[in-house]
Amino acid sequence: MSAALLQRLLLPAAVLGLLYALMGVYASGQTLLAAMLLAVGALAIWTYSSPRTGALRYLFPGVAAALVFVVFPMLYTFGLGFSNYSARNLLDFERARAYLLEERIREQGSEREFSLHREGDGLRLLLTGAAGELLTPRFRPDAEHPQDLTLVAAGETLAAPLAMAERVALLPALRVLRLRDAAGQVYTLSSLREFAQSRPLYVEAADGVLTDQLSGTRYQPDAGEGFYTSASGEQLQPGYRVNVGWRHYARVFTEPRFRAPFLSVFVWTVVFAGMTVLLTTALGLLLAVLLNWESLEARAAYRLVLFLPYAVPGFISTLVFKGLFNQNLGEINLILHGLFGVRPAWFSDPLLAKCMLLIVNLWLGFPYMMVLCTGMIKAIPADLYEASAVAGAGPWANFKLITMPLILKPLTPLLISAFAFNFNNFVLISLLTGGRPDQLDTSLPAGTTDILVSYTWRIAFQDSGQQFGLASAISTLIFLIVAAITLVQMRMTRLDQDHKR
């Protein structure tokens, strides 16, 4: 079979498979994901069916992965930042409306005990009460589809009732039954043992307003807040998702209760990332220069020992340090108490907690900088140091006039990358302090050691009612900051390449 014939056969099959997958994704409500898959699928079909794509055929897997795993999550997060998506506004409007209309009020005194009886491949349900016994026709339990059954007066001989364990297994199917008697009264499941008459709690008017049957309160759908709201401001739960425009971004920068913790967290994030890069670079460079000293014996052994912190997984080292800094049982406080009689509160004092984070991050990061600087120092021609020695220059002059100028330019882009990495160093903050101790004068939960990414995590998933829309807006701001840092890095790298030419 020729390649052209094989292509003609596979192309229609690929198109049909793509359309089938798109229909499934779109039917599940994932419109944006379906659009992304359509774009990627169409690009794939064009890439491997057109004779003019050339090298794109080999690059396409990487391009597709970037679109699906980088571009799509970024666009999705950006889109959520313009919505009120939160724990109180999870549903869309139609689902929230249907949920409220399904809420029912049980009529007091209408409860009837029931029993279940098998008949053939179905069941019959017998209601008993002071007014007599009522019986349903035979039905098949189906939890997915609600059933309306008409009650008639009981007078037939039934099989033995099902045991309670069997009744419990059938509860999902019993919950969707609606039993109607001769007077038109509707019975629904009210407990494990009883059915009771019920009526809707809310009635919808032609203009979409819901009226509470108990209090008479009218609830108007509020497209700005995503809730059914009364004239007094009372909101019905659950709410629904609506577009809120730039509201989250405006809240971050204009509302004091958002602005104060955000600015303090932002400042600490910059300080944490900057100090980490400065300290790790200084220590790594110092050790690299010392280990490059030709007269130093056993340099390979020293390099191996100093590289070991980088070989241990970071989360294990972090948890070990968390134990070492324990105020009562940690070895560090035991030593400090033995020498100076003090037990610093590393986890409850904000300043000490920040110092502890910098110390631990210094331990985790200096081996990487040491290896980088060692390689760059090795690349410096030895003739320069020999000429310097002939001129009578000392070690400090060699470092200041030869080593530092020659490694600074190639090291600068790596320092910017390290800054961007530590800007989002969520693992260290989460494992060591969890962002705590908390700031006491804020209405939103924010810790004194929180960086922007951990602060966003707490807003989205922990202490603040799971405000996914607000967290997405803050994530977008973090992305813009990191993107700006990356652009600076690319600019400096380009300048370095131009300088070499």
Short mmCIF file of C-alpha atoms in Angstrom, two decimals:
data_model
loop_
_atom_site.label_atom_id
_atom_site.label_comp_id
_atom_site.label_asym_id
_atom_site.label_seq_id
_atom_site.Cartn_x
_atom_site.Cartn_y
_atom_site.Cartn_z
CA MET A 1 0.00 0.00 0.00
CA SER A 2 1.49 3.34 -1.02
CA ALA A 3 2.02 6.21 1.46
CA ALA A 4 -0.41 8.46 -0.45
CA LEU A 5 -3.17 5.82 -0.30
CA LEU A 6 -2.51 5.22 3.38
CA GLN A 7 -2.78 8.96 4.00
CA ARG A 8 -6.10 9.15 2.13
CA LEU A 9 -7.47 6.38 4.36
CA LEU A 10 -6.16 7.73 7.66
CA LEU A 11 -7.17 11.35 7.13
CA PRO A 12 -10.97 10.80 7.18
CA ALA A 13 -10.59 8.51 10.18
CA ALA A 14 -8.59 11.17 12.04
CA VAL A 15 -11.21 13.82 11.24
CA LEU A 16 -14.05 11.60 12.44
CA GLY A 17 -12.17 10.71 15.62
CA LEU A 18 -11.48 14.38 16.32
CA LEU A 19 -15.12 15.36 15.79
CA TYR A 20 -16.31 12.54 18.05
CA ALA A 21 -13.94 13.62 20.83
CA LEU A 22 -14.95 17.27 20.42
CA MET A 23 -18.64 16.42 20.72
CA GLY A 24 -17.99 14.55 23.97
CA VAL A 25 -15.94 17.40 25.47
CA TYR A 26 -18.46 20.06 24.35
CA ALA A 27 -21.40 18.04 25.67
CA SER A 28 -19.73 17.89 29.09
CA GLY A 29 -19.81 21.69 29.26
CA GLN A 30 -16.09 22.34 28.62
CA THR A 31 -16.50 24.86 25.80
CA LEU A 32 -13.05 26.45 26.11
CA LEU A 33 -11.30 23.06 26.21
CA ALA A 34 -13.29 21.94 23.16
CA ALA A 35 -12.17 25.07 21.28
CA MET A 36 -8.55 24.39 22.24
CA LEU A 37 -8.79 20.74 21.12
CA LEU A 38 -10.39 21.84 17.86
CA ALA A 39 -7.52 24.24 17.18
CA VAL A 40 -4.84 21.69 18.07
CA GLY A 41 -6.57 18.90 16.14
CA ALA A 42 -7.03 21.02 13.02
CA LEU A 43 -3.39 22.10 13.21
CA ALA A 44 -2.29 18.46 13.55
CA ILE A 45 -4.34 17.32 10.56
CA TRP A 46 -3.02 20.18 8.43
CA THR A 47 0.58 19.56 9.58
CA TYR A 48 0.64 15.89 8.68
CA SER A 49 -1.47 16.13 5.52
CA SER A 50 0.08 19.14 3.78
CA PRO A 51 3.27 18.66 1.73
CA ARG A 52 4.43 22.21 2.61
CA THR A 53 4.80 21.92 6.41
CA GLY A 54 8.41 20.64 6.35
CA ALA A 55 10.13 20.81 9.76
CA LEU A 56 6.84 21.61 11.51
CA ARG A 57 6.05 17.88 11.38
CA TYR A 58 8.90 17.24 13.83
CA LEU A 59 8.19 20.29 15.99
CA PHE A 60 4.44 19.76 16.23
CA PRO A 61 4.41 17.45 19.34
CA GLY A 62 6.23 20.13 21.33
CA VAL A 63 4.00 22.88 19.95
CA ALA A 64 0.86 20.90 20.78
CA ALA A 65 2.09 20.17 24.32
CA ALA A 66 2.82 23.87 24.86
CA LEU A 67 -0.66 24.82 23.64
CA VAL A 68 -2.48 22.27 25.79
CA PHE A 69 -0.41 22.38 29.00
CA VAL A 70 0.81 26.02 28.99
CA VAL A 71 -1.37 28.25 26.83
CA PHE A 72 -4.73 26.67 27.71
CA PRO A 73 -4.27 26.79 31.55
CA MET A 74 -3.03 30.37 31.20
CA LEU A 75 -6.06 31.44 29.16
CA TYR A 76 -8.41 29.55 31.49
CA THR A 77 -6.93 31.25 34.56
CA PHE A 78 -7.09 34.63 32.82
CA GLY A 79 -10.76 34.04 32.00
CA LEU A 80 -11.62 33.01 35.58
CA GLY A 81 -10.19 36.32 36.79
CA PHE A 82 -13.17 38.07 35.17
CA SER A 83 -15.80 35.88 36.88
CA ASN A 84 -17.18 35.58 40.43
CA TYR A 85 -16.35 31.85 40.50
CA SER A 86 -16.12 30.84 44.18
CA ALA A 87 -17.43 28.31 46.68
CA ARG A 88 -20.70 30.31 46.80
CA ASN A 89 -20.96 30.66 43.00
CA LEU A 90 -20.04 27.26 41.59
CA LEU A 91 -23.08 26.65 39.35
CA ASP A 92 -24.24 28.35 36.19
CA PHE A 93 -27.53 30.25 36.24
CA GLU A 94 -29.74 27.44 34.92
CA ARG A 95 -28.43 24.87 37.39
CA ALA A 96 -28.75 27.27 40.35
CA ARG A 97 -32.30 28.15 39.30
CA ALA A 98 -33.23 24.47 38.93
CA TYR A 99 -31.75 23.71 42.36
CA LEU A 100 -33.83 26.40 44.03
CA LEU A 101 -37.03 25.36 42.24
CA GLU A 102 -36.51 21.76 43.42
CA GLU A 103 -36.44 22.77 47.08
CA ARG A 104 -39.65 21.62 48.77
CA ILE A 105 -41.48 22.19 52.06
CA ARG A 106 -42.75 19.19 53.99
CA GLU A 107 -46.36 19.42 55.20
CA GLN A 108 -46.42 18.72 58.91
CA GLY A 109 -48.63 15.76 59.91
CA SER A 110 -48.67 14.22 56.42
CA GLU A 111 -45.92 11.67 57.08
CA ARG A 112 -46.64 8.06 56.10
CA GLU A 113 -44.41 5.08 56.87
CA PHE A 114 -43.60 2.91 53.89
CA SER A 115 -42.39 -0.57 52.99
CA LEU A 116 -40.95 -1.99 49.79
CA HIS A 117 -42.09 -5.28 48.20
CA ARG A 118 -40.68 -7.12 45.22
CA GLU A 119 -43.00 -8.02 42.35
CA GLY A 120 -41.44 -9.72 39.35
CA ASP A 121 -38.42 -7.71 38.24
CA GLY A 122 -39.75 -4.54 39.88
CA LEU A 123 -40.89 -3.12 43.19
CA ARG A 124 -44.11 -1.86 44.78
CA LEU A 125 -44.25 0.69 47.55
CA LEU A 126 -46.86 0.56 50.31
CA LEU A 127 -47.68 3.69 52.35
CA THR A 128 -49.40 3.20 55.68
CA GLY A 129 -51.10 5.77 57.91
CA ALA A 130 -54.21 6.58 59.91
CA ALA A 131 -56.17 7.33 56.71
CA GLY A 132 -55.50 3.85 55.29
CA GLU A 133 -52.98 2.15 53.05
CA LEU A 134 -51.92 3.35 49.60
CA LEU A 135 -50.02 1.32 47.02
CA THR A 136 -47.98 2.23 43.97
CA PRO A 137 -47.97 0.31 40.67
CA ARG A 138 -44.94 -1.83 39.90
CA PHE A 139 -41.87 0.23 39.02
CA ARG A 140 -38.21 -0.31 38.35
CA PRO A 141 -35.83 1.68 40.57
CA ASP A 142 -33.90 4.23 38.51
CA ALA A 143 -31.89 6.90 40.31
CA GLU A 144 -31.10 8.76 37.07
CA HIS A 145 -34.66 9.40 35.90
CA PRO A 146 -37.44 10.82 38.18
CA GLN A 147 -40.70 8.83 38.13
CA ASP A 148 -44.26 9.98 38.85
CA LEU A 149 -46.40 7.20 40.30
CA THR A 150 -50.14 7.24 41.10
CA LEU A 151 -51.23 5.86 44.47
CA VAL A 152 -54.23 3.56 44.71
CA ALA A 153 -55.97 1.97 47.66
CA ALA A 154 -54.16 -1.15 48.80
CA GLY A 155 -56.02 -4.43 48.66
CA GLU A 156 -53.58 -6.88 47.08
CA THR A 157 -51.39 -9.50 48.67
CA LEU A 158 -47.77 -8.47 48.53
CA ALA A 159 -44.49 -10.27 49.01
CA ALA A 160 -42.55 -9.92 52.25
CA PRO A 161 -41.11 -6.40 52.74
CA LEU A 162 -37.46 -5.78 51.96
CA ALA A 163 -35.01 -5.62 54.82
CA MET A 164 -33.63 -2.26 55.95
CA ALA A 165 -30.23 -2.94 54.35
CA GLU A 166 -31.91 -3.47 50.97
CA ARG A 167 -33.98 -0.30 51.47
CA VAL A 168 -30.83 1.73 52.17
CA ALA A 169 -29.28 0.49 48.93
CA LEU A 170 -32.36 1.75 47.03
CA LEU A 171 -32.40 5.25 48.60
CA PRO A 172 -31.03 7.08 45.49
CA ALA A 173 -33.91 5.68 43.42
CA LEU A 174 -36.50 6.43 46.14
CA ARG A 175 -35.40 10.08 46.38
CA VAL A 176 -36.51 10.78 42.79
CA LEU A 177 -40.00 9.23 43.18
CA ARG A 178 -43.05 11.50 43.21
CA LEU A 179 -46.17 9.73 44.49
CA ARG A 180 -49.53 11.34 43.76
CA ASP A 181 -52.75 10.30 45.56
CA ALA A 182 -56.34 10.60 44.31
CA ALA A 183 -56.63 14.13 45.74
CA GLY A 184 -53.57 15.27 43.79
CA GLN A 185 -51.32 15.53 46.85
CA VAL A 186 -47.67 14.73 46.13
CA TYR A 187 -45.55 12.57 48.45
CA THR A 188 -41.76 12.54 48.37
CA LEU A 189 -39.20 10.73 50.49
CA SER A 190 -38.69 12.60 53.78
CA SER A 191 -36.65 10.08 55.77
CA LEU A 192 -35.43 6.51 55.70
CA ARG A 193 -38.81 5.30 56.97
CA GLU A 194 -41.34 7.87 55.71
CA PHE A 195 -42.84 9.63 52.72
CA ALA A 196 -44.57 12.98 53.28
CA GLN A 197 -46.57 15.53 51.33
CA SER A 198 -44.48 18.46 50.10
CA ARG A 199 -44.80 21.56 47.96
CA PRO A 200 -42.23 23.78 46.27
CA LEU A 201 -40.49 26.30 48.52
CA TYR A 202 -40.07 28.81 45.69
CA VAL A 203 -42.46 29.65 42.86
CA GLU A 204 -41.13 31.38 39.76
CA ALA A 205 -43.04 34.26 38.17
CA ALA A 206 -43.04 35.09 34.46
CA ASP A 207 -40.40 37.80 35.01
CA GLY A 208 -38.01 35.27 36.64
CA VAL A 209 -38.59 36.41 40.23
CA LEU A 210 -38.72 33.64 42.88
CA THR A 211 -41.28 33.96 45.69
CA ASP A 212 -40.74 32.19 49.01
CA GLN A 213 -43.97 30.29 49.83
CA LEU A 214 -43.37 30.58 53.59
CA SER A 215 -42.40 34.22 54.03
CA GLY A 216 -43.70 35.72 50.77
CA THR A 217 -40.32 37.31 50.11
CA ARG A 218 -39.51 37.98 46.44
CA TYR A 219 -35.99 37.29 45.15
CA GLN A 220 -34.81 39.03 41.99
CA PRO A 221 -31.93 37.51 39.95
CA ASP A 222 -28.94 39.86 40.26
CA ALA A 223 -26.72 39.57 37.20
CA GLY A 224 -24.06 41.75 38.84
CA GLU A 225 -23.53 39.63 41.97
CA GLY A 226 -24.69 36.20 40.79
CA PHE A 227 -27.42 35.66 43.41
CA TYR A 228 -31.20 35.74 43.76
CA THR A 229 -31.49 38.79 46.02
CA SER A 230 -34.43 40.22 48.01
CA ALA A 231 -35.21 43.93 48.39
CA SER A 232 -33.51 43.86 51.81
CA GLY A 233 -30.31 42.41 50.32
CA GLU A 234 -30.80 38.80 51.45
CA GLN A 235 -29.16 36.36 49.02
CA LEU A 236 -30.29 32.81 48.25
CA GLN A 237 -27.77 29.99 48.15
CA PRO A 238 -26.41 28.67 45.88
CA GLY A 239 -25.38 31.61 43.72
CA TYR A 240 -24.38 31.38 40.09
CA ARG A 241 -21.42 32.47 37.95
CA VAL A 242 -21.49 35.86 36.24
CA ASN A 243 -18.96 38.06 34.52
CA VAL A 244 -17.63 40.75 36.88
CA GLY A 245 -15.24 42.45 34.46
CA TRP A 246 -12.19 44.08 36.06
CA ARG A 247 -13.71 44.06 39.56
CA HIS A 248 -11.13 41.68 41.09
CA TYR A 249 -8.20 43.70 39.73
CA ALA A 250 -9.76 46.90 41.02
CA ARG A 251 -10.29 45.34 44.46
CA VAL A 252 -6.64 44.31 44.73
CA PHE A 253 -5.42 47.84 44.11
CA THR A 254 -8.19 50.04 45.54
CA GLU A 255 -9.85 48.32 48.52
CA PRO A 256 -7.75 48.81 51.69
CA ARG A 257 -8.57 45.33 53.05
CA PHE A 258 -7.12 43.79 49.88
CA ARG A 259 -4.42 46.37 49.14
CA ALA A 260 -2.71 46.30 52.55
CA PRO A 261 -1.97 42.55 52.74
CA PHE A 262 -1.27 42.37 49.00
CA LEU A 263 1.37 45.10 49.13
CA SER A 264 3.05 43.68 52.24
CA VAL A 265 3.08 40.21 50.71
CA PHE A 266 4.42 41.61 47.44
CA VAL A 267 7.25 43.46 49.23
CA TRP A 268 8.22 40.34 51.19
CA THR A 269 8.12 38.27 47.98
CA VAL A 270 10.59 40.61 46.31
CA VAL A 271 12.81 40.72 49.43
CA PHE A 272 12.69 36.94 49.82
CA ALA A 273 13.60 36.28 46.18
CA GLY A 274 16.26 39.01 46.09
CA MET A 275 17.93 38.05 49.38
CA THR A 276 17.90 34.38 48.44
CA VAL A 277 19.68 35.09 45.15
CA LEU A 278 22.15 37.45 46.83
CA LEU A 279 23.04 35.08 49.69
CA THR A 280 23.23 31.89 47.64
CA THR A 281 25.32 33.61 44.97
CA ALA A 282 27.71 35.13 47.51
CA LEU A 283 28.25 31.85 49.36
CA GLY A 284 28.41 29.78 46.17
CA LEU A 285 30.94 32.16 44.59
CA LEU A 286 33.06 32.25 47.76
CA LEU A 287 33.21 28.45 47.93
CA ALA A 288 33.90 28.18 44.20
CA VAL A 289 36.86 30.57 44.50
CA LEU A 290 38.22 28.71 47.53
CA LEU A 291 37.85 25.32 45.88
CA ASN A 292 39.65 26.65 42.81
CA TRP A 293 42.73 27.34 44.93
CA GLU A 294 45.43 25.06 43.49
CA SER A 295 47.23 24.60 46.82
CA LEU A 296 44.12 23.30 48.55
CA GLU A 297 44.38 19.55 49.12
CA ALA A 298 41.43 17.15 48.72
CA ARG A 299 39.42 19.68 46.73
CA ALA A 300 37.33 16.94 45.10
CA ALA A 301 36.25 15.66 48.51
CA TYR A 302 35.25 19.16 49.60
CA ARG A 303 33.23 19.65 46.40
CA LEU A 304 31.45 16.35 46.98
CA VAL A 305 30.55 17.21 50.57
CA LEU A 306 29.35 20.70 49.67
CA PHE A 307 27.26 19.38 46.78
CA LEU A 308 25.39 16.89 48.99
CA PRO A 309 22.65 19.36 50.11
CA TYR A 310 21.66 19.70 46.45
CA ALA A 311 21.52 15.92 45.99
CA VAL A 312 18.96 15.47 48.79
CA PRO A 313 15.35 16.14 47.66
CA GLY A 314 14.36 19.64 48.67
CA PHE A 315 11.16 18.72 50.47
CA ILE A 316 13.04 16.23 52.69
CA SER A 317 15.63 18.86 53.64
CA THR A 318 12.83 21.34 54.36
CA LEU A 319 11.03 18.94 56.67
CA VAL A 320 14.31 18.09 58.43
CA PHE A 321 14.95 21.80 59.03
CA LYS A 322 11.38 22.18 60.30
CA GLY A 323 12.25 19.70 63.02
CA LEU A 324 15.64 21.28 63.72
CA PHE A 325 14.04 24.71 64.26
CA ASN A 326 11.35 23.38 66.61
CA GLN A 327 11.22 25.75 69.58
CA ASN A 328 11.14 23.12 72.33
CA LEU A 329 12.66 19.98 70.82
CA GLY A 330 14.76 21.25 67.91
CA GLU A 331 18.53 20.76 68.03
CA ILE A 332 19.18 24.36 67.00
CA ASN A 333 17.33 25.76 70.02
CA LEU A 334 18.97 23.16 72.28
CA ILE A 335 22.40 24.44 71.19
CA LEU A 336 21.40 28.11 71.50
CA HIS A 337 19.93 27.47 74.95
CA GLY A 338 23.10 25.69 76.03
CA LEU A 339 25.36 28.51 74.78
CA PHE A 340 23.30 31.65 75.37
CA GLY A 341 20.28 30.56 77.42
CA VAL A 342 17.71 31.54 74.71
CA ARG A 343 15.07 29.60 72.79
CA PRO A 344 14.05 31.73 69.78
CA ALA A 345 10.42 31.34 68.62
CA TRP A 346 11.24 30.63 64.98
CA PHE A 347 7.66 29.88 63.94
CA SER A 348 5.71 32.53 65.89
CA ASP A 349 7.95 35.60 65.57
CA PRO A 350 7.55 37.17 62.08
CA LEU A 351 11.16 38.39 61.80
CA LEU A 352 12.67 35.10 63.00
CA ALA A 353 10.35 33.14 60.69
CA LYS A 354 11.61 35.16 57.71
CA CYS A 355 15.23 34.64 58.80
CA MET A 356 14.58 30.92 59.11
CA LEU A 357 13.20 30.81 55.54
CA LEU A 358 16.28 32.58 54.20
CA ILE A 359 18.63 30.27 56.11
CA VAL A 360 16.90 27.12 54.83
CA ASN A 361 16.74 28.46 51.27
CA LEU A 362 20.43 29.37 51.48
CA TRP A 363 21.21 25.77 52.43
CA LEU A 364 19.11 24.46 49.54
CA GLY A 365 20.45 26.89 46.93
CA PHE A 366 24.15 27.51 47.45
CA PRO A 367 25.41 24.20 45.92
CA TYR A 368 23.78 25.09 42.60
CA MET A 369 25.48 28.50 42.55
CA MET A 370 28.78 26.93 43.61
CA VAL A 371 28.70 24.50 40.69
CA LEU A 372 27.81 27.29 38.24
CA CYS A 373 30.59 29.58 39.47
CA THR A 374 33.12 26.74 39.49
CA GLY A 375 32.44 26.03 35.83
CA MET A 376 32.72 29.70 34.89
CA ILE A 377 35.97 30.15 36.82
CA LYS A 378 37.42 27.07 35.11
CA ALA A 379 36.66 28.69 31.75
CA ILE A 380 38.85 31.73 32.53
CA PRO A 381 42.23 31.39 30.76
CA ALA A 382 45.04 30.59 33.23
CA ASP A 383 47.32 33.03 31.37
CA LEU A 384 45.49 35.94 32.94
CA TYR A 385 46.24 34.77 36.47
CA GLU A 386 49.87 34.01 35.55
CA ALA A 387 50.31 37.53 34.13
CA SER A 388 48.66 38.95 37.25
CA ALA A 389 51.06 36.99 39.46
CA VAL A 390 54.02 38.33 37.49
CA ALA A 391 52.68 41.85 38.06
CA GLY A 392 52.54 41.15 41.80
CA ALA A 393 48.74 41.18 42.20
CA GLY A 394 47.23 39.45 45.23
CA PRO A 395 44.14 37.19 45.56
CA TRP A 396 41.74 40.12 46.12
CA ALA A 397 43.06 41.94 43.04
CA ASN A 398 42.69 38.75 40.97
CA PHE A 399 39.12 38.34 42.12
CA LYS A 400 38.20 42.00 41.64
CA LEU A 401 39.92 42.59 38.28
CA ILE A 402 39.79 39.17 36.57
CA THR A 403 37.36 36.67 38.09
CA MET A 404 34.38 38.88 38.89
CA PRO A 405 34.25 40.85 35.58
CA LEU A 406 34.57 37.67 33.49
CA ILE A 407 31.85 35.66 35.25
CA LEU A 408 29.39 38.46 36.01
CA LYS A 409 27.90 38.80 32.53
CA PRO A 410 27.27 35.08 31.85
CA LEU A 411 26.02 34.70 35.44
CA THR A 412 23.49 37.54 35.25
CA PRO A 413 20.78 35.72 33.22
CA LEU A 414 21.06 32.75 35.59
CA LEU A 415 20.61 35.05 38.57
CA ILE A 416 17.46 36.47 36.99
CA SER A 417 16.17 32.93 36.44
CA ALA A 418 16.89 32.10 40.08
CA PHE A 419 15.02 35.25 41.13
CA ALA A 420 11.99 34.23 39.06
CA PHE A 421 12.10 30.70 40.52
CA ASN A 422 12.21 31.93 44.11
CA PHE A 423 9.49 34.46 43.33
CA ASN A 424 7.16 31.42 43.07
CA ASN A 425 8.89 29.11 45.58
CA PHE A 426 5.61 27.73 46.95
CA VAL A 427 6.99 24.40 48.20
CA LEU A 428 9.42 25.91 50.73
CA ILE A 429 6.83 28.32 52.17
CA SER A 430 4.11 25.68 52.31
CA LEU A 431 6.23 23.00 53.96
CA LEU A 432 8.17 25.17 56.41
CA THR A 433 5.80 27.87 57.71
CA GLY A 434 2.58 27.60 55.71
CA GLY A 435 2.78 31.40 55.37
CA ARG A 436 2.39 31.89 59.13
CA PRO A 437 2.46 33.66 61.56
CA ASP A 438 -0.65 35.45 60.30
CA GLN A 439 -1.00 39.20 59.96
CA LEU A 440 -3.38 40.38 62.68
CA ASP A 441 -4.76 43.59 61.19
CA THR A 442 -6.20 42.26 57.92
CA SER A 443 -9.72 41.11 57.07
CA LEU A 444 -8.35 38.60 54.54
CA PRO A 445 -6.12 35.78 55.79
CA ALA A 446 -2.52 36.66 54.98
CA GLY A 447 0.66 35.46 56.65
CA THR A 448 3.79 37.46 57.40
CA THR A 449 5.88 34.86 55.54
CA ASP A 450 3.42 34.40 52.68
CA ILE A 451 4.75 35.10 49.21
CA LEU A 452 2.34 35.94 46.40
CA VAL A 453 1.84 32.38 45.22
CA SER A 454 1.13 30.99 48.71
CA TYR A 455 -1.12 34.00 49.45
CA THR A 456 -3.06 33.16 46.28
CA TRP A 457 -3.28 29.52 47.36
CA ARG A 458 -4.83 30.51 50.69
CA ILE A 459 -7.40 32.73 48.98
CA ALA A 460 -8.31 30.09 46.43
CA PHE A 461 -8.39 26.93 48.51
CA GLN A 462 -8.12 27.53 52.23
CA ASP A 463 -9.08 30.33 54.59
CA SER A 464 -11.02 32.83 52.49
CA GLY A 465 -14.05 30.92 51.24
CA GLN A 466 -12.40 29.60 48.07
CA GLN A 467 -12.56 32.70 45.88
CA PHE A 468 -11.31 31.18 42.65
CA GLY A 469 -12.01 34.29 40.55
CA LEU A 470 -10.03 36.59 42.84
CA ALA A 471 -7.19 34.06 43.09
CA SER A 472 -7.09 33.81 39.30
CA ALA A 473 -6.82 37.59 39.01
CA ILE A 474 -3.87 37.61 41.46
CA SER A 475 -2.29 34.69 39.56
CA THR A 476 -2.55 36.71 36.37
CA LEU A 477 -0.75 39.60 38.07
CA ILE A 478 1.99 37.21 39.23
CA PHE A 479 2.29 35.91 35.68
CA LEU A 480 2.73 39.44 34.35
CA ILE A 481 5.45 40.16 36.93
CA VAL A 482 7.33 36.94 36.14
CA ALA A 483 6.87 37.60 32.40
CA ALA A 484 8.45 41.04 32.88
CA ILE A 485 11.40 39.41 34.68
CA THR A 486 11.76 36.92 31.82
CA LEU A 487 11.77 39.73 29.25
CA VAL A 488 14.53 41.45 31.21
CA GLN A 489 16.47 38.19 31.25
CA MET A 490 16.06 37.74 27.49
CA ARG A 491 17.11 41.35 26.93
CA MET A 492 20.23 40.93 29.06
CA THR A 493 21.10 37.64 27.36
CA ARG A 494 20.82 39.35 23.97
CA LEU A 495 23.07 42.16 25.17
CA ASP A 496 25.60 39.59 26.40
CA GLN A 497 25.60 37.84 23.00
CA ASP A 498 26.03 41.20 21.20
CA HIS A 499 28.92 42.01 23.53
CA LYS A 500 30.67 38.73 22.64
CA ARG A 501 30.37 39.49 18.93
#
